[in-house]
JSON list of C-alpha atoms in Angstrom, two decimals:
[
{"chain": "A", "resi": 1, "resn": "GLY", "atom": "CA", "xyz": [-3.90, -2.31, 6.92]},
{"chain": "A", "resi": 2, "resn": "LYS", "atom": "CA", "xyz": [-0.87, -0.82, 5.25]},
{"chain": "A", "resi": 3, "resn": "GLY", "atom": "CA", "xyz": [2.54, -1.30, 6.88]},
{"chain": "A", "resi": 4, "resn": "GLY", "atom": "CA", "xyz": [3.66, 1.46, 9.21]},
{"chain": "A", "resi": 5, "resn": "ILE", "atom": "CA", "xyz": [0.23, 2.84, 10.09]},
{"chain": "A", "resi": 6, "resn": "GLY", "atom": "CA", "xyz": [0.37, 1.79, 13.74]},
{"chain": "A", "resi": 7, "resn": "LYS", "atom": "CA", "xyz": [-1.30, -1.61, 13.96]},
{"chain": "A", "resi": 8, "resn": "SER", "atom": "CA", "xyz": [1.29, -2.97, 16.41]},
{"chain": "A", "resi": 9, "resn": "THR", "atom": "CA", "xyz": [1.20, 0.19, 18.53]},
{"chain": "A", "resi": 10, "resn": "THR", "atom": "CA", "xyz": [-2.59, 0.05, 18.64]},
{"chain": "A", "resi": 11, "resn": "VAL", "atom": "CA", "xyz": [-2.81, -3.64, 19.59]},
{"chain": "A", "resi": 12, "resn": "SER", "atom": "CA", "xyz": [-0.10, -3.21, 22.24]},
{"chain": "A", "resi": 13, "resn": "ASN", "atom": "CA", "xyz": [-2.00, -0.28, 23.76]},
{"chain": "A", "resi": 14, "resn": "ILE", "atom": "CA", "xyz": [-5.24, -2.28, 23.72]},
{"chain": "A", "resi": 15, "resn": "SER", "atom": "CA", "xyz": [-3.45, -5.23, 25.36]},
{"chain": "A", "resi": 16, "resn": "ALA", "atom": "CA", "xyz": [-2.03, -2.93, 28.04]},
{"chain": "A", "resi": 17, "resn": "ALA", "atom": "CA", "xyz": [-5.37, -1.22, 28.72]},
{"chain": "A", "resi": 18, "resn": "ILE", "atom": "CA", "xyz": [-7.25, -4.51, 29.05]},
{"chain": "A", "resi": 19, "resn": "SER", "atom": "CA", "xyz": [-4.56, -6.00, 31.30]},
{"chain": "A", "resi": 20, "resn": "ASP", "atom": "CA", "xyz": [-4.80, -2.87, 33.47]},
{"chain": "A", "resi": 21, "resn": "LYS", "atom": "CA", "xyz": [-8.47, -3.79, 34.00]},
{"chain": "A", "resi": 22, "resn": "GLY", "atom": "CA", "xyz": [-7.39, -7.10, 35.55]},
{"chain": "A", "resi": 23, "resn": "PHE", "atom": "CA", "xyz": [-7.75, -9.42, 32.58]},
{"chain": "A", "resi": 24, "resn": "LYS", "atom": "CA", "xyz": [-5.15, -11.99, 31.52]},
{"chain": "A", "resi": 25, "resn": "VAL", "atom": "CA", "xyz": [-3.96, -11.01, 28.04]},
{"chain": "A", "resi": 26, "resn": "MET", "atom": "CA", "xyz": [-1.85, -12.76, 25.43]},
{"chain": "A", "resi": 27, "resn": "GLN", "atom": "CA", "xyz": [-0.50, -10.92, 22.38]},
{"chain": "A", "resi": 28, "resn": "ILE", "atom": "CA", "xyz": [0.87, -12.84, 19.42]},
{"chain": "A", "resi": 29, "resn": "GLY", "atom": "CA", "xyz": [2.86, -10.99, 16.78]},
{"chain": "A", "resi": 30, "resn": "CYS", "atom": "CA", "xyz": [2.19, -12.38, 13.32]},
{"chain": "A", "resi": 31, "resn": "ASP", "atom": "CA", "xyz": [4.67, -10.36, 11.26]},
{"chain": "A", "resi": 32, "resn": "PRO", "atom": "CA", "xyz": [8.01, -11.79, 10.10]},
{"chain": "A", "resi": 33, "resn": "LYS", "atom": "CA", "xyz": [9.68, -8.65, 11.53]},
{"chain": "A", "resi": 34, "resn": "ALA", "atom": "CA", "xyz": [8.76, -10.02, 14.99]},
{"chain": "A", "resi": 35, "resn": "ASP", "atom": "CA", "xyz": [8.43, -6.57, 16.54]},
{"chain": "A", "resi": 36, "resn": "SER", "atom": "CA", "xyz": [4.81, -6.57, 17.71]},
{"chain": "A", "resi": 37, "resn": "THR", "atom": "CA", "xyz": [5.51, -7.26, 21.37]},
{"chain": "A", "resi": 38, "resn": "ASN", "atom": "CA", "xyz": [8.77, -5.40, 21.92]},
{"chain": "A", "resi": 39, "resn": "SER", "atom": "CA", "xyz": [6.98, -2.33, 23.30]},
{"chain": "A", "resi": 40, "resn": "LEU", "atom": "CA", "xyz": [5.41, -4.58, 25.95]},
{"chain": "A", "resi": 41, "resn": "LEU", "atom": "CA", "xyz": [8.83, -6.07, 26.71]},
{"chain": "A", "resi": 42, "resn": "GLY", "atom": "CA", "xyz": [10.77, -2.86, 27.31]},
{"chain": "A", "resi": 43, "resn": "GLY", "atom": "CA", "xyz": [12.16, -2.78, 23.77]},
{"chain": "A", "resi": 44, "resn": "LYS", "atom": "CA", "xyz": [13.41, -6.37, 23.90]},
{"chain": "A", "resi": 45, "resn": "TYR", "atom": "CA", "xyz": [13.03, -8.72, 20.93]},
{"chain": "A", "resi": 46, "resn": "ILE", "atom": "CA", "xyz": [12.16, -12.33, 21.70]},
{"chain": "A", "resi": 47, "resn": "PRO", "atom": "CA", "xyz": [12.92, -15.60, 19.87]},
{"chain": "A", "resi": 48, "resn": "THR", "atom": "CA", "xyz": [10.24, -16.42, 17.33]},
{"chain": "A", "resi": 49, "resn": "ILE", "atom": "CA", "xyz": [8.30, -19.65, 17.22]},
{"chain": "A", "resi": 50, "resn": "LEU", "atom": "CA", "xyz": [9.37, -20.42, 13.66]},
{"chain": "A", "resi": 51, "resn": "ASP", "atom": "CA", "xyz": [13.05, -19.70, 14.39]},
{"chain": "A", "resi": 52, "resn": "THR", "atom": "CA", "xyz": [12.80, -22.06, 17.35]},
{"chain": "A", "resi": 53, "resn": "VAL", "atom": "CA", "xyz": [11.35, -24.72, 15.04]},
{"chain": "A", "resi": 54, "resn": "LEU", "atom": "CA", "xyz": [14.22, -24.22, 12.60]},
{"chain": "A", "resi": 55, "resn": "GLU", "atom": "CA", "xyz": [16.79, -24.49, 15.40]},
{"chain": "A", "resi": 56, "resn": "SER", "atom": "CA", "xyz": [15.21, -27.71, 16.64]},
{"chain": "A", "resi": 57, "resn": "ASN", "atom": "CA", "xyz": [15.68, -29.21, 13.14]},
{"chain": "A", "resi": 58, "resn": "THR", "atom": "CA", "xyz": [12.28, -30.90, 13.02]},
{"chain": "A", "resi": 59, "resn": "VAL", "atom": "CA", "xyz": [8.71, -30.10, 13.96]},
{"chain": "A", "resi": 60, "resn": "ARG", "atom": "CA", "xyz": [8.67, -33.31, 16.03]},
{"chain": "A", "resi": 61, "resn": "GLU", "atom": "CA", "xyz": [11.54, -32.00, 18.15]},
{"chain": "A", "resi": 62, "resn": "PHE", "atom": "CA", "xyz": [9.75, -28.67, 18.56]},
{"chain": "A", "resi": 63, "resn": "ARG", "atom": "CA", "xyz": [6.77, -30.46, 20.05]},
{"chain": "A", "resi": 64, "resn": "GLU", "atom": "CA", "xyz": [9.11, -31.62, 22.81]},
{"chain": "A", "resi": 65, "resn": "ILE", "atom": "CA", "xyz": [10.46, -28.10, 23.52]},
{"chain": "A", "resi": 66, "resn": "ASP", "atom": "CA", "xyz": [9.28, -26.34, 26.65]},
{"chain": "A", "resi": 67, "resn": "VAL", "atom": "CA", "xyz": [6.81, -23.67, 25.53]},
{"chain": "A", "resi": 68, "resn": "SER", "atom": "CA", "xyz": [8.52, -21.19, 27.87]},
{"chain": "A", "resi": 69, "resn": "LYS", "atom": "CA", "xyz": [11.20, -20.82, 25.18]},
{"chain": "A", "resi": 70, "resn": "VAL", "atom": "CA", "xyz": [8.73, -18.98, 22.93]},
{"chain": "A", "resi": 71, "resn": "ILE", "atom": "CA", "xyz": [6.37, -17.15, 25.31]},
{"chain": "A", "resi": 72, "resn": "PHE", "atom": "CA", "xyz": [7.48, -14.32, 27.56]},
{"chain": "A", "resi": 73, "resn": "GLU", "atom": "CA", "xyz": [5.87, -12.13, 30.18]},
{"chain": "A", "resi": 74, "resn": "GLY", "atom": "CA", "xyz": [5.68, -8.45, 29.37]},
{"chain": "A", "resi": 75, "resn": "TYR", "atom": "CA", "xyz": [4.04, -5.35, 30.79]},
{"chain": "A", "resi": 76, "resn": "ASN", "atom": "CA", "xyz": [1.54, -6.10, 33.57]},
{"chain": "A", "resi": 77, "resn": "GLY", "atom": "CA", "xyz": [1.74, -9.87, 33.00]},
{"chain": "A", "resi": 78, "resn": "ILE", "atom": "CA", "xyz": [0.83, -9.77, 29.30]},
{"chain": "A", "resi": 79, "resn": "VAL", "atom": "CA", "xyz": [2.01, -13.00, 27.71]},
{"chain": "A", "resi": 80, "resn": "CYS", "atom": "CA", "xyz": [3.92, -12.27, 24.51]},
{"chain": "A", "resi": 81, "resn": "ALA", "atom": "CA", "xyz": [4.85, -14.47, 21.55]},
{"chain": "A", "resi": 82, "resn": "GLU", "atom": "CA", "xyz": [6.13, -13.80, 18.04]},
{"chain": "A", "resi": 83, "resn": "CYS", "atom": "CA", "xyz": [5.43, -16.16, 15.15]},
{"chain": "A", "resi": 84, "resn": "GLY", "atom": "CA", "xyz": [8.22, -14.90, 12.90]},
{"chain": "A", "resi": 85, "resn": "GLY", "atom": "CA", "xyz": [8.35, -15.94, 9.28]},
{"chain": "A", "resi": 86, "resn": "PRO", "atom": "CA", "xyz": [10.24, -15.83, 6.03]},
{"chain": "A", "resi": 87, "resn": "ASP", "atom": "CA", "xyz": [12.19, -12.88, 4.68]},
{"chain": "A", "resi": 88, "resn": "PRO", "atom": "CA", "xyz": [10.17, -10.57, 2.40]},
{"chain": "A", "resi": 89, "resn": "GLY", "atom": "CA", "xyz": [9.50, -12.20, -0.96]},
{"chain": "A", "resi": 90, "resn": "VAL", "atom": "CA", "xyz": [10.45, -15.67, 0.30]},
{"chain": "A", "resi": 91, "resn": "GLY", "atom": "CA", "xyz": [7.71, -18.08, 1.28]},
{"chain": "A", "resi": 92, "resn": "CYS", "atom": "CA", "xyz": [4.31, -17.31, 2.71]},
{"chain": "A", "resi": 93, "resn": "ALA", "atom": "CA", "xyz": [4.12, -15.35, 5.96]},
{"chain": "A", "resi": 94, "resn": "GLY", "atom": "CA", "xyz": [0.47, -16.28, 6.44]},
{"chain": "A", "resi": 95, "resn": "ARG", "atom": "CA", "xyz": [1.20, -19.98, 6.23]},
{"chain": "A", "resi": 96, "resn": "GLY", "atom": "CA", "xyz": [4.04, -19.53, 8.72]},
{"chain": "A", "resi": 97, "resn": "VAL", "atom": "CA", "xyz": [1.70, -17.87, 11.20]},
{"chain": "A", "resi": 98, "resn": "ILE", "atom": "CA", "xyz": [-0.84, -20.65, 10.88]},
{"chain": "A", "resi": 99, "resn": "THR", "atom": "CA", "xyz": [1.89, -23.24, 11.44]},
{"chain": "A", "resi": 100, "resn": "ALA", "atom": "CA", "xyz": [3.19, -21.38, 14.51]},
{"chain": "A", "resi": 101, "resn": "ILE", "atom": "CA", "xyz": [-0.27, -21.12, 16.06]},
{"chain": "A", "resi": 102, "resn": "GLU", "atom": "CA", "xyz": [-1.00, -24.80, 15.37]},
{"chain": "A", "resi": 103, "resn": "LEU", "atom": "CA", "xyz": [2.25, -25.75, 17.11]},
{"chain": "A", "resi": 104, "resn": "MET", "atom": "CA", "xyz": [1.36, -23.58, 20.12]},
{"chain": "A", "resi": 105, "resn": "LYS", "atom": "CA", "xyz": [-2.02, -25.31, 20.34]},
{"chain": "A", "resi": 106, "resn": "GLU", "atom": "CA", "xyz": [-0.36, -28.73, 20.20]},
{"chain": "A", "resi": 107, "resn": "GLN", "atom": "CA", "xyz": [2.06, -27.64, 22.95]},
{"chain": "A", "resi": 108, "resn": "GLY", "atom": "CA", "xyz": [-0.84, -26.57, 25.15]},
{"chain": "A", "resi": 109, "resn": "ALA", "atom": "CA", "xyz": [0.45, -22.99, 25.34]},
{"chain": "A", "resi": 110, "resn": "PHE", "atom": "CA", "xyz": [-3.01, -21.46, 25.41]},
{"chain": "A", "resi": 111, "resn": "GLY", "atom": "CA", "xyz": [-4.18, -23.80, 28.17]},
{"chain": "A", "resi": 112, "resn": "ARG", "atom": "CA", "xyz": [-1.11, -23.07, 30.29]},
{"chain": "A", "resi": 113, "resn": "VAL", "atom": "CA", "xyz": [-1.54, -19.33, 29.94]},
{"chain": "A", "resi": 114, "resn": "ASN", "atom": "CA", "xyz": [-5.35, -19.45, 30.14]},
{"chain": "A", "resi": 115, "resn": "PRO", "atom": "CA", "xyz": [-5.85, -15.91, 28.80]},
{"chain": "A", "resi": 116, "resn": "ASP", "atom": "CA", "xyz": [-9.11, -14.00, 28.90]},
{"chain": "A", "resi": 117, "resn": "PHE", "atom": "CA", "xyz": [-8.13, -12.29, 25.63]},
{"chain": "A", "resi": 118, "resn": "ILE", "atom": "CA", "xyz": [-5.74, -13.23, 22.83]},
{"chain": "A", "resi": 119, "resn": "PHE", "atom": "CA", "xyz": [-4.75, -10.51, 20.37]},
{"chain": "A", "resi": 120, "resn": "TYR", "atom": "CA", "xyz": [-3.19, -11.45, 17.05]},
{"chain": "A", "resi": 121, "resn": "ASP", "atom": "CA", "xyz": [-1.21, -8.59, 15.53]},
{"chain": "A", "resi": 122, "resn": "VAL", "atom": "CA", "xyz": [-1.58, -9.60, 11.90]},
{"chain": "A", "resi": 123, "resn": "LEU", "atom": "CA", "xyz": [0.65, -8.19, 9.18]},
{"chain": "A", "resi": 124, "resn": "GLY", "atom": "CA", "xyz": [-1.08, -5.95, 6.70]},
{"chain": "A", "resi": 125, "resn": "ASP", "atom": "CA", "xyz": [0.06, -7.32, 3.36]},
{"chain": "A", "resi": 126, "resn": "VAL", "atom": "CA", "xyz": [-0.35, -11.08, 3.16]},
{"chain": "A", "resi": 127, "resn": "VAL", "atom": "CA", "xyz": [-0.87, -11.81, -0.52]},
{"chain": "A", "resi": 128, "resn": "CYS", "atom": "CA", "xyz": [-0.39, -15.58, -0.64]},
{"chain": "A", "resi": 129, "resn": "GLY", "atom": "CA", "xyz": [-3.71, -16.67, 0.84]},
{"chain": "A", "resi": 130, "resn": "GLY", "atom": "CA", "xyz": [-2.35, -17.66, 4.24]},
{"chain": "A", "resi": 131, "resn": "PHE", "atom": "CA", "xyz": [-5.17, -15.81, 5.96]},
{"chain": "A", "resi": 132, "resn": "ALA", "atom": "CA", "xyz": [-8.82, -15.77, 4.97]},
{"chain": "A", "resi": 133, "resn": "MET", "atom": "CA", "xyz": [-11.85, -13.90, 6.22]},
{"chain": "A", "resi": 134, "resn": "PRO", "atom": "CA", "xyz": [-15.31, -15.49, 6.41]}
]
């Protein structure tokens, strides 16, 4: 959907409602603005996965980083992460999201959290083919 129509607000409200029913929820923001989860975190912005990769200098070093540096607990125990990505017009946000999620899988983040539901708040205007629908 178009930017600014409320996708992040909607997914955050769905995450909150499902967590209120007793389920373990994880929400992953997939927009370079990295603002999907801040409503679940009391307005706080968190370090993004891709920024953490850049700071570690190499992907190999990232694989050795404690996953707690990129996942945070928000409202009612919702586990929050932000993929991050390139500035507008630079690089492919979709490819960045895929890379971030692959790194989280390799780190065992999903197994450690063991969520009942994972919500991906996907940006609305990926034009570079980073995401595909079946």
